[in-house]
Amino acid sequence: MFSRLIHYFLLVFILFTSITIQAQTYARNGMVVSDNRLASEAGVAILKQGGNAIDASVATAFALAVTHPAAGNIGGGGFMVYLPTDGNATTIDFREKAPLAASPTMFLNENGVVPDRINHDSALAIGVPGTVAGLYLAHKKYGKLPWKTLVEPAIKLAIDGFPLTWALYNESKVIRDSESSTAFLKNYFLKPDGSPVDFKESWKQPELAKTLELIAANGQDGFYKGKVAQQIAAFMKTNGGIISIEDLAKYQAVEREPIKGTFNGYDIYSMPPPSSGGVTMTAMLNIIEQADLETIPFNSTAYVHLVIEAMRRGFANRAEYLGDPDFNLNMPLDRLTSKEYAKKLFNNIDKNNASVSNPEKFSHPYDGDDTTHFSVVDNAGNAVSVTYTLEQSYGSGLGDSTLGFIFNNEMGDFNPVPGETTSNGQIGTDPNLIAPEKRMLSSMNPTIVAKDGKPFLIVGSPGGRTIINTVFQTVLNAILYDMPVGQGIEAMKIHHQWLPDVTYYEMDKLSPDTVEQLEAMGHNMKASNQLGRLMGIQYDAKNNIYSGASDSSSPDGAAVGY
Ligand code: GLY
């Protein structure tokens, strides 16, 4: 009786505000979960002003470009999955593009090798940014509030500054002390007098504020035309980059049909190529669905074995078939995401022994592990899932001091050496070779799971290739094991990506006995730190309440609701 009274009290309380219990935030009217509390608050403020989930997403994305510079950005790109209340899910692809002057062999020297990681660490590694165009397209098609209103919170954060968090303060010190940091980054956290911004001291970004003001005033053109575009092109010329005024003027974000899968009666909406996230995760869910799941407890040897084998098969197909759909017109997406195909893949899993990843076959090259995800829901129930990135943490580390933002190094996500596929994970297959105006293959996997047309789980993560797997396992945790979102995010994760043939598992979260049994089956098990940094919102239809959680590995992350 007493606990029922408490429950009732909580429900009434949450009608008017939000509440955080055991790392989960509960709210009735709307929520934003992102890698930075100020950015989540900026999104919720927009919801409170009558904005919808798209408006809140645009405001959160711009705010993250100020408060979470490692991955929040206007100089990179990403993906948005949108499930409005009418059920017509859609996606926006604002992935960066190769410049017009790019070519499949642009990173190779006379010996046919890529010298000095120039596909990651040079101005040549910068792709034509897509973020501003993507946010503008989302606003134009689905937003409610004026564009300026959505950029305003970010401008205010950049002009007024905000107290440097402990995590940002430490990052700024590491950047300044590192020999490999670029001059632009070393200056990034300095005050006008040249001294470093201290912990809790207000960090202001006046140059970034000016760029954001041009974007606020002129929309997409504020970035891709005029002063900003001219400055970007001038920067490229003096620093060995190849992005031109024409590249910027031509850039457009694209609305694409989502990958629509089902799993145990739930609908799964995720990103189509040029992200590999949706196809690969859907294929893996379809494989898992074939198993007699009632008999397989979470974290058991049988469970981990099955999940590894699903990943092995999903990632093999990813490497072989996926790339930019505007250049690869015959990708077999229907087959790769079909239940019949999953049945075949499931049937060749040996229940007692690991399969072998054939090094004659494929995997994907290095892709970065710093990216950021945010999840949003508004009071009507419209849901948005956005993952965007600069590729590596702080991208290329390059930028123009008068523009105040960091350029991506996304060109490193293309296959760098045509025809060269190695067992350590570099591939050279055609679908993801460089071509002018082509988008590089991604692993980003913003996802919305729906039940009876309503969003049930809005989730995503950074982490390069691990993104697909950490989101996949969080979906399994919610649907198969009824875990609340916070628990599902924190629960043990593994990562296998076909090649190299290694399973990484979160140390301390998997029992040594289980690891031993998996090794006896032929799995190459390697203990790893935390996998993923998930941001999720879950809907409890029975009690009509949203619960949100930001991964404990995100030092500044926060679920904010109202
Ligand atoms: N740059 C990481 C990804 O797109 O997957």
Coordinates of C-alpha atoms and ligand atoms in Angstrom, one line a residue:
M1 CA 0.0 0.0 0.0
F2 CA 2.8 2.4 1.1
S3 CA 4.8 1.7 -2.1
R4 CA 1.6 2.2 -4.2
L5 CA 1.2 5.6 -2.5
I6 CA 4.8 6.5 -3.3
H7 CA 4.3 5.4 -6.9
Y8 CA 1.1 7.6 -7.2
F9 CA 2.9 10.5 -5.6
L10 CA 5.8 10.2 -8.1
L11 CA 3.4 10.0 -11.1
V12 CA 1.6 13.2 -9.9
F13 CA 4.9 14.9 -9.3
I14 CA 6.3 14.0 -12.7
L15 CA 3.2 15.6 -14.3
F16 CA 4.7 18.9 -13.4
T17 CA 8.4 18.4 -13.5
S18 CA 11.0 15.8 -14.1
I19 CA 12.8 13.7 -11.6
T20 CA 16.0 11.7 -11.6
I21 CA 16.3 8.4 -9.7
Q22 CA 19.2 6.0 -10.0
A23 CA 20.7 7.6 -13.0
Q24 CA 17.4 7.7 -14.9
T25 CA 15.4 10.9 -15.5
Y26 CA 11.7 10.6 -15.7
A27 CA 9.4 13.1 -17.4
R28 CA 6.0 13.3 -18.9
N29 CA 6.2 16.1 -21.5
G30 CA 9.4 15.8 -23.3
M31 CA 13.1 15.0 -23.0
V32 CA 16.5 15.5 -24.5
V33 CA 19.5 13.3 -23.7
S34 CA 22.9 14.4 -24.9
D35 CA 26.6 14.4 -24.1
N36 CA 26.3 17.8 -22.4
R37 CA 23.8 19.1 -19.9
L38 CA 23.7 22.6 -21.3
A39 CA 22.9 21.3 -24.7
S40 CA 20.2 19.1 -23.3
E41 CA 18.8 22.1 -21.4
A42 CA 18.9 24.2 -24.6
G43 CA 16.8 21.5 -26.4
V44 CA 14.3 21.3 -23.5
A45 CA 14.0 25.1 -23.4
I46 CA 12.9 25.0 -27.0
L47 CA 10.4 22.3 -26.2
K48 CA 9.0 24.5 -23.5
Q49 CA 8.7 27.4 -25.9
G50 CA 6.3 25.2 -28.0
G51 CA 9.0 23.8 -30.3
N52 CA 8.7 20.2 -31.5
A53 CA 11.3 17.4 -31.4
I54 CA 12.9 18.6 -34.6
D55 CA 13.2 22.2 -33.3
A56 CA 14.8 20.8 -30.0
S57 CA 17.2 18.7 -32.0
V58 CA 18.4 21.6 -34.1
A59 CA 18.9 23.7 -31.0
T60 CA 20.7 20.8 -29.2
A61 CA 23.0 20.1 -32.2
F62 CA 24.1 23.8 -32.4
A63 CA 24.5 24.0 -28.6
L64 CA 26.7 20.8 -28.7
A65 CA 28.9 22.5 -31.3
V66 CA 29.7 25.0 -28.6
T67 CA 29.8 22.9 -25.4
H68 CA 31.1 19.5 -26.7
P69 CA 33.7 20.5 -29.2
A70 CA 35.3 17.0 -29.5
A71 CA 32.3 15.8 -31.6
G72 CA 29.5 18.4 -31.5
N73 CA 30.0 20.3 -34.6
I74 CA 29.2 22.5 -37.6
G75 CA 32.3 21.3 -39.4
G76 CA 31.3 17.7 -39.7
G77 CA 28.3 15.6 -40.6
G78 CA 25.8 13.0 -39.5
F79 CA 22.4 11.4 -39.6
M80 CA 18.9 12.0 -38.2
V81 CA 16.1 9.5 -37.8
Y82 CA 12.6 11.0 -37.3
L83 CA 9.5 9.3 -36.2
P84 CA 6.6 11.7 -36.2
T85 CA 3.3 10.8 -34.5
D86 CA 1.7 10.0 -37.9
G87 CA 4.1 7.1 -38.1
N88 CA 5.8 8.2 -41.4
A89 CA 9.3 7.7 -40.3
T90 CA 12.0 9.4 -42.3
T91 CA 15.7 10.2 -42.2
I92 CA 18.1 13.0 -43.1
D93 CA 21.5 12.2 -44.4
F94 CA 23.9 15.1 -43.8
R95 CA 27.1 13.0 -44.1
E96 CA 30.1 14.9 -45.5
K97 CA 31.1 14.5 -49.2
A98 CA 34.3 14.1 -51.0
P99 CA 35.3 17.3 -52.7
L100 CA 35.0 17.6 -56.5
A101 CA 38.8 17.4 -56.9
A102 CA 39.0 14.1 -54.9
S103 CA 40.0 10.7 -56.6
P104 CA 40.3 7.1 -55.5
T105 CA 44.1 7.3 -55.3
M106 CA 44.4 10.8 -53.8
F107 CA 46.1 9.6 -50.6
L108 CA 48.6 7.3 -52.3
N109 CA 52.3 8.1 -52.9
E110 CA 54.4 6.8 -55.8
N111 CA 54.8 3.5 -54.0
G112 CA 51.0 3.0 -53.7
V113 CA 50.9 3.5 -50.0
V114 CA 49.3 6.2 -47.8
P115 CA 52.1 8.2 -46.2
D116 CA 51.9 9.6 -42.6
R117 CA 48.2 8.8 -42.1
I118 CA 47.4 11.8 -44.5
N119 CA 43.9 10.3 -45.0
H120 CA 43.3 11.1 -41.2
D121 CA 45.8 13.8 -40.3
S122 CA 45.9 16.5 -43.0
A123 CA 43.7 19.1 -44.6
L124 CA 43.1 16.6 -47.4
A125 CA 41.2 14.5 -44.9
I126 CA 38.5 17.1 -44.6
G127 CA 35.2 16.2 -46.2
V128 CA 32.7 18.9 -47.3
P129 CA 30.7 19.5 -44.1
G130 CA 27.1 18.6 -43.9
T131 CA 25.8 19.5 -40.4
V132 CA 24.4 23.0 -41.1
A133 CA 22.6 21.8 -44.3
G134 CA 21.2 18.8 -42.5
L135 CA 19.8 20.8 -39.6
Y136 CA 18.4 23.4 -42.1
L137 CA 16.7 20.7 -44.1
A138 CA 15.1 19.2 -41.0
H139 CA 14.0 22.7 -39.8
K140 CA 12.5 23.6 -43.3
K141 CA 10.6 20.3 -43.7
Y142 CA 9.5 19.5 -40.2
G143 CA 10.3 22.3 -37.7
K144 CA 7.8 24.7 -36.1
L145 CA 9.8 27.6 -34.6
P146 CA 11.8 30.2 -36.5
W147 CA 15.4 29.1 -37.5
K148 CA 16.9 32.0 -35.6
T149 CA 15.3 30.9 -32.4
L150 CA 16.9 27.5 -32.7
V151 CA 20.5 28.9 -33.3
E152 CA 20.1 31.6 -30.6
P153 CA 20.9 29.4 -27.6
A154 CA 24.2 28.3 -29.1
I155 CA 25.1 31.9 -29.9
K156 CA 24.4 32.9 -26.3
L157 CA 26.6 30.0 -25.0
A158 CA 29.4 31.1 -27.3
I159 CA 29.2 34.8 -26.4
D160 CA 28.5 34.6 -22.7
G161 CA 30.7 31.5 -22.2
F162 CA 30.0 28.7 -19.8
P163 CA 32.0 27.3 -16.9
L164 CA 34.6 24.8 -18.2
T165 CA 33.7 21.4 -16.8
W166 CA 36.3 19.1 -15.2
A167 CA 36.2 16.9 -18.3
L168 CA 36.7 19.7 -20.7
Y169 CA 39.4 21.3 -18.5
N170 CA 41.3 18.0 -18.6
E171 CA 40.9 17.6 -22.3
S172 CA 42.1 21.1 -22.9
K173 CA 45.3 20.4 -20.8
V174 CA 45.9 17.1 -22.7
I175 CA 45.5 18.9 -26.0
R176 CA 47.9 21.7 -25.0
D177 CA 50.5 19.3 -23.7
S178 CA 50.4 16.9 -26.6
E179 CA 53.1 17.1 -29.3
S180 CA 50.7 15.8 -31.9
S181 CA 48.1 18.6 -31.3
T182 CA 47.7 21.1 -34.1
A183 CA 48.4 24.8 -33.4
F184 CA 44.7 25.5 -34.0
L185 CA 43.7 23.1 -31.2
K186 CA 46.4 24.2 -28.8
N187 CA 44.9 27.7 -29.0
Y188 CA 41.4 26.5 -28.8
F189 CA 40.9 26.8 -25.1
L190 CA 42.9 30.0 -24.6
K191 CA 41.6 33.3 -23.4
P192 CA 42.2 36.5 -25.6
D193 CA 45.3 37.2 -23.4
G194 CA 46.8 33.9 -24.3
S195 CA 46.3 32.2 -20.9
P196 CA 44.4 28.9 -20.6
V197 CA 40.8 28.8 -19.4
D198 CA 40.8 27.3 -15.9
F199 CA 38.5 24.7 -14.4
K200 CA 35.0 26.4 -13.8
E201 CA 36.2 29.6 -15.5
S202 CA 33.9 30.9 -18.2
W203 CA 35.0 29.7 -21.7
K204 CA 33.9 32.1 -24.4
Q205 CA 34.1 31.5 -28.2
P206 CA 33.5 34.9 -29.9
E207 CA 34.7 33.8 -33.3
L208 CA 32.4 30.7 -33.3
A209 CA 29.6 33.1 -32.2
K210 CA 30.1 35.3 -35.3
T211 CA 29.9 32.2 -37.6
L212 CA 26.7 31.1 -35.8
E213 CA 25.3 34.6 -36.2
L214 CA 25.8 34.4 -40.0
I215 CA 24.1 31.0 -40.0
A216 CA 21.2 32.3 -37.8
A217 CA 20.7 35.2 -40.2
N218 CA 21.1 33.4 -43.5
G219 CA 20.2 29.8 -42.9
Q220 CA 22.1 27.2 -45.0
D221 CA 23.6 30.0 -47.1
G222 CA 25.2 31.5 -44.0
F223 CA 27.6 28.6 -44.0
Y224 CA 27.8 27.4 -47.6
K225 CA 27.9 30.8 -49.4
G226 CA 29.3 34.3 -48.6
K227 CA 31.9 35.1 -46.0
V228 CA 32.1 31.7 -44.2
A229 CA 32.4 29.8 -47.5
Q230 CA 35.0 32.1 -48.8
Q231 CA 37.0 31.8 -45.6
I232 CA 36.8 28.0 -45.7
A233 CA 38.0 27.9 -49.3
A234 CA 40.8 30.3 -48.5
F235 CA 41.9 28.1 -45.6
M236 CA 41.9 25.0 -47.8
K237 CA 44.2 26.8 -50.4
T238 CA 46.8 27.8 -47.8
N239 CA 46.7 24.5 -45.9
G240 CA 46.8 21.9 -48.7
G241 CA 43.0 21.1 -48.7
I242 CA 40.9 20.8 -51.8
I243 CA 37.5 22.0 -50.8
S244 CA 36.4 24.8 -53.0
I245 CA 33.7 27.5 -53.1
E246 CA 31.9 25.3 -55.6
D247 CA 32.0 22.2 -53.3
L248 CA 30.3 24.2 -50.6
A249 CA 27.7 25.8 -52.8
K250 CA 26.8 22.4 -54.2
Y251 CA 26.4 20.6 -50.9
Q252 CA 22.9 19.4 -50.1
A253 CA 21.5 17.2 -47.3
V254 CA 19.3 14.4 -48.5
E255 CA 16.0 12.9 -47.1
R256 CA 16.1 9.1 -47.4
E257 CA 13.7 6.2 -46.5
P258 CA 14.7 4.6 -43.3
I259 CA 15.7 1.0 -42.9
K260 CA 12.6 -0.5 -41.4
G261 CA 13.0 -3.8 -39.5
T262 CA 11.0 -5.7 -37.0
F263 CA 12.1 -7.6 -33.9
N264 CA 9.7 -9.6 -31.7
G265 CA 6.7 -7.4 -32.6
Y266 CA 8.6 -4.0 -32.4
D267 CA 9.3 -1.8 -35.4
I268 CA 12.9 -0.6 -35.8
Y269 CA 13.7 2.6 -37.7
S270 CA 17.4 3.3 -38.5
M271 CA 19.7 4.8 -41.0
P272 CA 20.2 3.5 -44.6
P273 CA 23.5 3.9 -46.5
P274 CA 25.7 5.8 -46.6
S275 CA 25.5 4.6 -43.0
S276 CA 26.0 0.9 -42.6
G277 CA 24.3 1.2 -39.1
G278 CA 20.7 0.4 -40.0
V279 CA 21.4 -2.5 -42.5
T280 CA 23.9 -4.2 -40.3
M281 CA 21.9 -3.9 -37.0
T282 CA 18.7 -5.0 -38.7
A283 CA 20.5 -8.1 -40.2
M284 CA 21.9 -8.9 -36.7
L285 CA 18.5 -8.6 -35.0
N286 CA 16.9 -10.8 -37.6
I287 CA 19.6 -13.5 -36.9
I288 CA 19.0 -13.3 -33.2
E289 CA 15.2 -13.5 -33.7
Q290 CA 15.7 -17.0 -35.2
A291 CA 17.0 -18.4 -31.8
D292 CA 15.0 -19.9 -29.0
L293 CA 15.5 -16.9 -26.9
E294 CA 13.5 -18.1 -23.9
T295 CA 16.2 -20.5 -23.2
I296 CA 19.1 -18.1 -23.4
P297 CA 19.8 -16.0 -20.4
F298 CA 21.5 -12.6 -20.7
N299 CA 25.3 -12.8 -20.4
S300 CA 25.3 -16.6 -20.6
T301 CA 27.9 -18.3 -22.8
A302 CA 25.2 -19.2 -25.3
Y303 CA 24.0 -15.6 -25.5
V304 CA 27.5 -14.1 -26.1
H305 CA 28.3 -16.8 -28.6
L306 CA 25.1 -16.1 -30.6
V307 CA 25.6 -12.3 -30.5
I308 CA 29.3 -12.7 -31.7
E309 CA 28.2 -14.9 -34.6
A310 CA 25.4 -12.5 -35.5
M311 CA 28.0 -9.6 -35.5
R312 CA 30.5 -11.6 -37.5
R313 CA 27.9 -12.2 -40.3
G314 CA 26.5 -8.7 -40.2
F315 CA 29.9 -7.1 -40.5
A316 CA 31.0 -9.3 -43.3
N317 CA 28.1 -8.2 -45.4
R318 CA 28.6 -4.6 -44.4
A319 CA 32.2 -4.7 -45.7
E320 CA 31.3 -6.4 -48.9
Y321 CA 28.2 -4.5 -50.0
L322 CA 27.8 -1.1 -48.5
G323 CA 28.7 2.4 -49.6
D324 CA 27.1 5.7 -50.8
P325 CA 23.7 4.7 -52.4
D326 CA 24.1 7.6 -54.9
F327 CA 27.1 5.7 -56.3
N328 CA 26.2 2.1 -55.6
L329 CA 22.9 1.7 -57.3
N330 CA 22.6 -2.1 -56.8
M331 CA 23.2 -2.7 -53.1
P332 CA 21.1 -5.7 -52.1
L333 CA 19.5 -3.9 -49.1
D334 CA 16.2 -5.9 -49.2
R335 CA 18.1 -9.2 -49.2
L336 CA 20.5 -8.2 -46.5
T337 CA 17.7 -7.1 -44.2
S338 CA 15.3 -10.0 -45.0
K339 CA 14.2 -12.6 -42.5
E340 CA 14.8 -15.4 -45.1
Y341 CA 18.4 -14.4 -45.5
A342 CA 18.8 -14.1 -41.7
K343 CA 17.5 -17.7 -41.4
K344 CA 20.2 -18.9 -43.7
L345 CA 22.9 -17.1 -41.8
F346 CA 21.5 -18.3 -38.5
N347 CA 21.5 -21.9 -39.7
N348 CA 25.2 -21.9 -40.4
I349 CA 26.0 -20.9 -36.9
D350 CA 27.6 -23.9 -35.0
K351 CA 26.1 -23.8 -31.5
N352 CA 29.3 -25.2 -29.9
N353 CA 32.1 -23.6 -31.9
A354 CA 33.2 -20.2 -33.2
S355 CA 33.0 -19.7 -36.9
V356 CA 36.2 -18.4 -38.7
S357 CA 36.4 -15.0 -40.3
N358 CA 38.1 -15.6 -43.6
P359 CA 40.8 -13.0 -44.1
E360 CA 40.3 -13.4 -47.9
K361 CA 37.1 -11.7 -47.2
F362 CA 36.3 -8.2 -46.0
S363 CA 36.2 -5.8 -43.2
H364 CA 36.1 -2.0 -42.9
P365 CA 39.1 0.2 -42.4
Y366 CA 39.7 2.3 -39.3
D367 CA 37.0 4.7 -38.5
G368 CA 36.9 7.1 -35.6
D369 CA 35.7 6.5 -32.2
D370 CA 34.5 9.9 -31.3
T371 CA 31.2 11.0 -32.3
T372 CA 28.2 12.1 -30.3
H373 CA 24.5 11.1 -30.1
F374 CA 21.4 12.7 -28.8
S375 CA 17.8 11.5 -28.4
V376 CA 14.8 13.8 -28.3
V377 CA 11.0 13.4 -27.7
D378 CA 8.4 16.1 -27.5
N379 CA 5.1 16.3 -25.7
A380 CA 3.1 15.1 -28.8
G381 CA 5.3 12.0 -29.0
N382 CA 7.4 13.0 -32.0
A383 CA 10.8 11.3 -31.7
V384 CA 14.2 12.2 -33.1
S385 CA 17.5 10.3 -33.0
V386 CA 20.6 12.1 -34.2
T387 CA 24.3 11.0 -34.4
Y388 CA 26.8 13.4 -35.8
T389 CA 30.6 13.6 -35.8
L390 CA 33.9 15.1 -36.7
E391 CA 35.2 11.5 -37.2
Q392 CA 38.0 11.4 -34.6
S393 CA 37.9 13.4 -31.4
Y394 CA 38.3 17.0 -32.4
G395 CA 38.3 15.9 -36.0
S396 CA 41.2 17.0 -38.1
G397 CA 42.2 19.4 -35.3
L398 CA 42.3 22.0 -38.1
G399 CA 40.3 25.2 -38.3
D400 CA 40.4 28.8 -39.2
S401 CA 40.8 31.1 -36.2
T402 CA 38.4 33.7 -37.6
L403 CA 35.6 31.0 -38.0
G404 CA 36.1 29.4 -34.7
F405 CA 35.1 25.8 -35.5
I406 CA 36.9 22.5 -36.1
F407 CA 36.9 20.7 -39.5
N408 CA 36.2 17.0 -39.7
N409 CA 38.7 14.4 -40.9
E410 CA 35.9 12.2 -42.4
M411 CA 37.8 11.4 -45.7
G412 CA 39.6 8.7 -43.6
D413 CA 36.3 6.7 -43.6
F414 CA 36.8 5.9 -47.3
N415 CA 38.7 2.8 -48.4
P416 CA 42.1 4.4 -48.9
V417 CA 43.9 1.8 -51.2
P418 CA 41.8 0.4 -54.1
G419 CA 41.9 -3.3 -54.1
E420 CA 43.9 -3.8 -50.9
T421 CA 42.2 -5.8 -48.2
T422 CA 44.1 -6.9 -45.2
S423 CA 43.4 -9.2 -42.2
N424 CA 43.9 -6.3 -39.8
G425 CA 40.8 -4.7 -41.1
Q426 CA 41.7 -2.4 -44.0
I427 CA 39.6 -3.0 -47.1
G428 CA 39.8 -1.9 -50.6
T429 CA 36.5 -2.9 -52.1
D430 CA 34.7 -0.8 -54.7
P431 CA 31.5 0.4 -52.8
N432 CA 33.5 2.7 -50.5
L433 CA 36.3 4.0 -52.8
I434 CA 36.7 7.7 -53.0
A435 CA 35.0 9.6 -55.8
P436 CA 34.1 13.3 -56.3
E437 CA 30.9 14.2 -54.3
K438 CA 30.6 10.7 -52.8
R439 CA 29.7 10.2 -49.2
M440 CA 32.0 7.9 -47.1
L441 CA 30.6 4.8 -45.5
S442 CA 29.7 5.4 -41.8
S443 CA 28.8 3.2 -38.8
M444 CA 26.6 5.7 -37.1
N445 CA 23.4 4.1 -36.0
P446 CA 20.7 6.5 -34.7
T447 CA 17.8 4.3 -34.0
I448 CA 14.1 4.6 -33.0
V449 CA 12.3 1.4 -31.8
A450 CA 8.5 1.7 -31.9
K451 CA 5.6 -0.3 -30.5
D452 CA 2.1 0.2 -31.8
G453 CA 3.2 3.3 -33.7
K454 CA 4.7 5.0 -30.6
P455 CA 8.4 5.5 -29.9
F456 CA 9.5 2.9 -27.3
L457 CA 13.3 3.4 -27.4
I458 CA 15.3 6.3 -28.9
V459 CA 18.9 5.5 -28.8
G460 CA 22.4 5.9 -30.4
S461 CA 26.1 6.1 -29.5
P462 CA 29.5 7.2 -30.6
G463 CA 32.3 4.6 -31.1
G464 CA 33.2 4.1 -34.7
R465 CA 32.4 0.5 -35.8
T466 CA 31.4 -0.4 -32.2
I467 CA 28.4 1.9 -32.6
I468 CA 26.4 -0.6 -34.5
N469 CA 27.0 -3.3 -31.9
T470 CA 26.4 -1.2 -28.8
V471 CA 23.1 0.1 -30.1
F472 CA 22.2 -3.4 -31.2
Q473 CA 22.8 -4.8 -27.7
T474 CA 20.9 -1.9 -26.1
V475 CA 17.9 -2.7 -28.3
L476 CA 18.2 -6.4 -27.3
N477 CA 18.4 -5.5 -23.6
A478 CA 15.2 -3.4 -23.8
I479 CA 13.2 -5.8 -25.8
L480 CA 14.4 -9.3 -24.8
Y481 CA 15.4 -8.7 -21.2
D482 CA 13.0 -5.9 -20.3
M483 CA 15.8 -3.7 -18.9
P484 CA 15.0 -0.1 -18.1
V485 CA 17.0 2.2 -20.4
G486 CA 19.7 3.1 -17.8
Q487 CA 20.3 -0.6 -17.1
G488 CA 20.3 -1.5 -20.8
I489 CA 22.9 1.2 -21.5
E490 CA 25.2 0.2 -18.7
A491 CA 24.9 -3.6 -19.2
M492 CA 27.8 -5.6 -20.6
K493 CA 28.6 -5.0 -24.2
I494 CA 30.8 -6.9 -26.7
H495 CA 32.2 -5.9 -30.1
H496 CA 33.1 -8.2 -33.0
Q497 CA 33.5 -6.8 -36.5
W498 CA 34.4 -9.8 -38.7
L499 CA 38.0 -8.8 -39.1
P500 CA 40.1 -8.8 -37.1
D501 CA 38.6 -11.9 -35.7
V502 CA 38.5 -10.7 -32.1
T503 CA 35.7 -10.3 -29.6
Y504 CA 36.2 -7.3 -27.3
Y505 CA 34.2 -7.5 -24.0
E506 CA 33.8 -4.9 -21.2
M507 CA 36.0 -6.1 -18.4
D508 CA 34.4 -6.7 -15.0
K509 CA 31.0 -7.1 -16.6
L510 CA 31.5 -10.7 -18.0
S511 CA 32.3 -13.6 -15.7
P512 CA 35.8 -15.2 -16.1
D513 CA 34.1 -18.6 -16.4
T514 CA 32.0 -17.4 -19.4
V515 CA 35.1 -15.9 -21.0
E516 CA 36.9 -19.3 -20.6
Q517 CA 34.0 -21.2 -22.1
L518 CA 33.9 -18.8 -25.0
E519 CA 37.7 -19.3 -25.5
A520 CA 37.2 -23.0 -25.5
M521 CA 34.7 -22.6 -28.3
G522 CA 37.4 -20.9 -30.4
H523 CA 36.6 -17.3 -29.7
N524 CA 39.5 -14.9 -29.4
M525 CA 38.4 -12.9 -26.3
K526 CA 40.0 -9.5 -25.4
A527 CA 39.1 -7.5 -22.3
S528 CA 38.2 -3.9 -23.2
N529 CA 37.3 -0.7 -21.5
Q530 CA 33.8 0.7 -21.8
L531 CA 32.2 0.2 -25.2
G532 CA 29.9 2.9 -26.5
R533 CA 28.5 6.0 -24.8
L534 CA 24.8 5.6 -25.3
M535 CA 22.1 8.2 -24.9
G536 CA 18.6 6.8 -24.6
I537 CA 15.0 7.6 -24.0
Q538 CA 12.4 4.9 -23.3
Y539 CA 8.6 5.2 -23.2
D540 CA 6.6 3.4 -20.6
A541 CA 3.2 3.3 -22.3
K542 CA 1.4 1.9 -19.3
N543 CA 2.3 4.8 -17.1
N544 CA 2.7 7.3 -19.9
I545 CA 6.2 8.3 -18.7
Y546 CA 9.5 8.8 -20.5
S547 CA 12.7 7.7 -18.8
G548 CA 16.1 8.9 -20.1
A549 CA 19.7 8.0 -19.4
S550 CA 23.1 9.2 -20.4
D551 CA 25.8 6.6 -20.3
S552 CA 27.9 6.8 -17.1
S553 CA 31.0 7.1 -19.4
S554 CA 29.8 10.5 -20.5
P555 CA 31.2 12.9 -18.0
D556 CA 29.1 15.9 -19.0
G557 CA 26.1 14.0 -20.4
A558 CA 22.6 14.5 -19.1
A559 CA 19.0 13.5 -19.6
V560 CA 16.8 16.6 -19.1
G561 CA 13.1 16.4 -19.2
Y562 CA 10.0 18.4 -18.1
Ligands
GLY1 N1 33.3 8.5 -38.4 C1 32.7 7.4 -37.8 C2 31.5 6.9 -38.6 O1 31.0 7.6 -39.4 O2 31.2 5.8 -38.4

